[in-house]
Amino acid sequence: ETAYHRHIANWERGNLYLGAEFGAFIFNNKESGDTPQPSTGQPIKGDLDARVWYAGPSIKFMMGEGRFKYFLGAGGGYYRLDLTESDEIPRPTCTNLGLLPCFETKRSLNRSAMGGYASLGVDLAAFHTESGWEWRLRLEDKIHLINFGSLDRFSLGAGHLSGPINVIQVGVVAGF
């Protein structure tokens, strides 16, 4: 995730920041085999990958003094889903010079939706530079609320894909 937030208000209990975020999360099922699809009982053969990215405005309320700061956040915007089922191609027929595995896409689906999230987290101040930059370690739990709608075009009887989707993030934050 990449984000930019600007301080907009200082209140007795904390500071309010307004900004924007761009993030992504990936769910990879690398279990090749005959995993049955829960809704239809039909097997999923090969790899099933779901990639989601999102972008939009966000707000954070930071509390605490010293090394530890706690925050609540929320945001919303545009979400994009790419769902793919693929099989790895064996080496003799793969022609990419052996650098990466080759895959054959069996089916794919792209969906867009508007959505949002709520989050809570903690920042731990790691160190300050002489130029005024502060580096912090961040642990954040985000709950994304999205409804991508029906997946029947991907697999008949697959149902709907909607949130909540819980994503736990660990990262580094830098700023003044």
Coordinates of N, CA and C in Angstrom, one line a residue, residues 83-158:
L83 N -9.7 -12.2 -11.4 CA -9.7 -13.6 -10.9 C -9.3 -14.5 -12.1
T84 N -8.4 -15.4 -11.8 CA -7.8 -16.2 -12.9 C -7.6 -17.7 -12.4
E85 N -8.0 -18.6 -13.3 CA -7.6 -20.0 -13.0 C -6.7 -20.4 -14.1
S86 N -5.5 -21.0 -13.8 CA -4.5 -21.3 -14.8 C -3.8 -22.6 -14.4
D87 N -3.2 -23.2 -15.4 CA -2.4 -24.4 -15.3 C -1.0 -24.1 -15.6
E88 N 0.0 -24.7 -14.9 CA 1.4 -24.6 -15.3 C 1.7 -25.5 -16.5
I89 N 2.4 -25.0 -17.4 CA 2.7 -25.7 -18.6 C 4.1 -26.5 -18.4
P90 N 4.1 -27.8 -18.7 CA 5.4 -28.5 -18.4 C 6.5 -27.9 -19.2
R91 N 7.8 -28.2 -18.7 CA 9.0 -27.6 -19.3 C 9.2 -27.9 -20.8
P92 N 9.0 -29.1 -21.3 CA 9.4 -29.2 -22.8 C 8.6 -28.3 -23.7
T93 N 7.4 -28.0 -23.4 CA 6.6 -27.1 -24.3 C 6.7 -25.6 -23.8
C94 N 7.2 -25.3 -22.7 CA 7.4 -23.9 -22.2 C 8.6 -23.3 -22.9
T95 N 8.4 -22.1 -23.5 CA 9.5 -21.5 -24.3 C 9.9 -20.2 -23.7
N96 N 10.0 -20.0 -22.4 CA 10.4 -18.7 -21.9 C 11.9 -18.8 -21.3
L97 N 12.7 -19.7 -21.9 CA 14.1 -19.8 -21.6 C 14.3 -20.3 -20.1
G98 N 13.3 -20.8 -19.5 CA 13.5 -21.4 -18.2 C 13.6 -20.4 -17.0
L99 N 13.3 -19.1 -17.3 CA 13.4 -18.1 -16.3 C 12.3 -18.1 -15.3
L100 N 11.1 -18.3 -15.8 CA 9.9 -18.3 -14.9 C 9.0 -19.4 -15.4
P101 N 8.1 -19.9 -14.5 CA 7.2 -20.9 -15.0 C 6.2 -20.4 -16.0
C102 N 5.8 -21.2 -17.0 CA 4.8 -20.8 -18.0 C 3.4 -21.2 -17.5
F103 N 2.4 -20.4 -17.7 CA 1.1 -20.7 -17.3 C 0.1 -20.6 -18.5
E104 N -0.9 -21.4 -18.5 CA -2.0 -21.3 -19.5 C -3.2 -20.9 -18.8
T105 N -3.8 -19.8 -19.1 CA -5.0 -19.3 -18.5 C -6.2 -20.1 -19.0
K106 N -6.9 -20.7 -18.1 CA -8.1 -21.5 -18.5 C -9.3 -20.6 -18.5
R107 N -9.5 -19.7 -17.5 CA -10.6 -18.8 -17.5 C -10.2 -17.6 -16.6
S108 N -10.8 -16.4 -16.9 CA -10.5 -15.3 -16.0 C -11.8 -14.4 -16.0
L109 N -11.8 -13.5 -15.0 CA -12.9 -12.6 -14.8 C -12.3 -11.3 -14.2
N110 N -12.8 -10.1 -14.7 CA -12.4 -8.8 -14.2 C -13.7 -8.1 -13.7
R111 N -13.7 -7.6 -12.6 CA -14.8 -6.9 -12.0 C -14.4 -5.6 -11.3
S112 N -15.2 -4.6 -11.4 CA -14.9 -3.3 -10.7 C -16.1 -3.0 -9.8
A113 N -15.8 -2.3 -8.7 CA -16.9 -1.9 -7.7 C -16.4 -0.8 -6.9
M114 N -17.4 0.0 -6.4 CA -17.1 1.0 -5.4 C -17.2 0.3 -4.0
G115 N -16.3 0.6 -3.1 CA -16.2 0.0 -1.8 C -15.6 0.9 -0.8
G116 N -15.3 0.4 0.4 CA -14.7 1.1 1.5 C -14.1 0.3 2.5
Y117 N -13.5 0.9 3.5 CA -12.8 0.1 4.6 C -12.9 0.9 5.9
A118 N -12.7 0.2 6.9 CA -12.5 0.7 8.3 C -11.2 0.0 8.8
S119 N -10.4 0.8 9.5 CA -9.2 0.2 10.0 C -8.8 0.7 11.4
L120 N -8.0 -0.1 12.1 CA -7.4 0.3 13.3 C -6.0 -0.2 13.3
G121 N -5.1 0.5 14.0 CA -3.7 0.1 14.0 C -2.9 0.8 15.1
V122 N -1.6 0.5 15.0 CA -0.6 1.1 16.0 C 0.7 1.4 15.2
D123 N 1.3 2.5 15.5 CA 2.6 2.9 15.0 C 3.6 2.9 16.1
L124 N 4.8 2.4 15.9 CA 5.9 2.4 16.8 C 7.0 3.2 16.2
A125 N 7.4 4.3 16.9 CA 8.5 5.1 16.3 C 9.8 4.3 16.4
A126 N 10.4 4.2 15.2 CA 11.7 3.5 15.1 C 12.9 4.4 15.3
F127 N 12.9 5.5 14.5 CA 14.0 6.5 14.7 C 13.7 7.8 14.0
H128 N 14.4 8.8 14.4 CA 14.3 10.1 13.8 C 15.6 10.5 13.1
T129 N 15.5 11.2 12.0 CA 16.7 11.7 11.4 C 17.0 13.1 11.8
E130 N 18.2 13.6 11.5 CA 18.5 15.0 11.9 C 17.7 16.0 11.0
S131 N 17.3 15.6 9.8 CA 16.5 16.5 8.9 C 15.0 16.5 9.3
G132 N 14.6 15.8 10.4 CA 13.2 15.9 10.8 C 12.3 14.8 10.4
W133 N 12.8 13.8 9.6 CA 12.0 12.7 9.2 C 11.9 11.7 10.4
E134 N 10.7 11.2 10.5 CA 10.4 10.1 11.5 C 10.0 8.8 10.8
W135 N 10.6 7.8 11.2 CA 10.4 6.4 10.6 C 9.7 5.6 11.7
R136 N 8.5 5.0 11.3 CA 7.7 4.2 12.3 C 7.4 2.9 11.6
L137 N 7.2 1.9 12.5 CA 6.7 0.6 12.1 C 5.2 0.6 12.3
R138 N 4.5 0.0 11.4 CA 3.0 0.1 11.5 C 2.4 -1.3 11.4
L139 N 1.5 -1.6 12.3 CA 0.6 -2.8 12.2 C -0.8 -2.3 12.1
E140 N -1.5 -2.7 11.0 CA -2.8 -2.2 10.8 C -3.8 -3.4 10.3
D141 N -5.0 -3.3 10.8 CA -6.0 -4.3 10.4 C -7.1 -3.5 9.7
K142 N -7.3 -3.9 8.4 CA -8.3 -3.2 7.6 C -9.4 -4.2 7.2
I143 N -10.6 -3.8 7.3 CA -11.8 -4.5 6.9 C -12.4 -3.8 5.7
H144 N -12.2 -4.5 4.5 CA -12.7 -3.9 3.3 C -14.2 -4.4 3.1
L145 N -15.1 -3.5 2.7 CA -16.4 -3.8 2.4 C -16.7 -3.6 0.9
I146 N -16.8 -4.6 0.1 CA -16.9 -4.6 -1.3 C -17.9 -5.6 -1.8
N147 N -18.7 -5.3 -2.8 CA -19.5 -6.3 -3.5 C -19.2 -6.3 -5.0
F148 N -18.5 -7.4 -5.4 CA -18.2 -7.5 -6.8 C -19.3 -8.2 -7.6
G149 N -20.3 -8.6 -6.9 CA -21.5 -9.2 -7.7 C -21.3 -10.6 -8.0
S150 N -22.0 -11.1 -9.0 CA -22.1 -12.5 -9.4 C -20.8 -13.0 -10.1
L151 N -20.3 -14.2 -9.8 CA -19.2 -14.8 -10.4 C -19.6 -15.9 -11.4
D152 N -20.9 -15.8 -11.8 CA -21.4 -16.9 -12.7 C -20.7 -16.9 -14.1
R153 N -20.2 -15.7 -14.5 CA -19.5 -15.7 -15.8 C -18.2 -16.4 -15.7
F154 N -17.6 -16.5 -14.5 CA -16.4 -17.2 -14.2 C -16.6 -18.7 -14.1
S155 N -17.7 -19.1 -13.3 CA -18.0 -20.5 -13.1 C -19.5 -20.5 -12.7
L156 N -20.3 -21.2 -13.5 CA -21.7 -21.2 -13.2 C -22.0 -21.8 -11.8
G157 N -22.8 -21.1 -11.1 CA -23.1 -21.5 -9.7 C -22.1 -21.0 -8.7
A158 N -21.1 -20.2 -9.0 CA -20.1 -19.8 -8.1 C -20.6 -18.8 -7.0

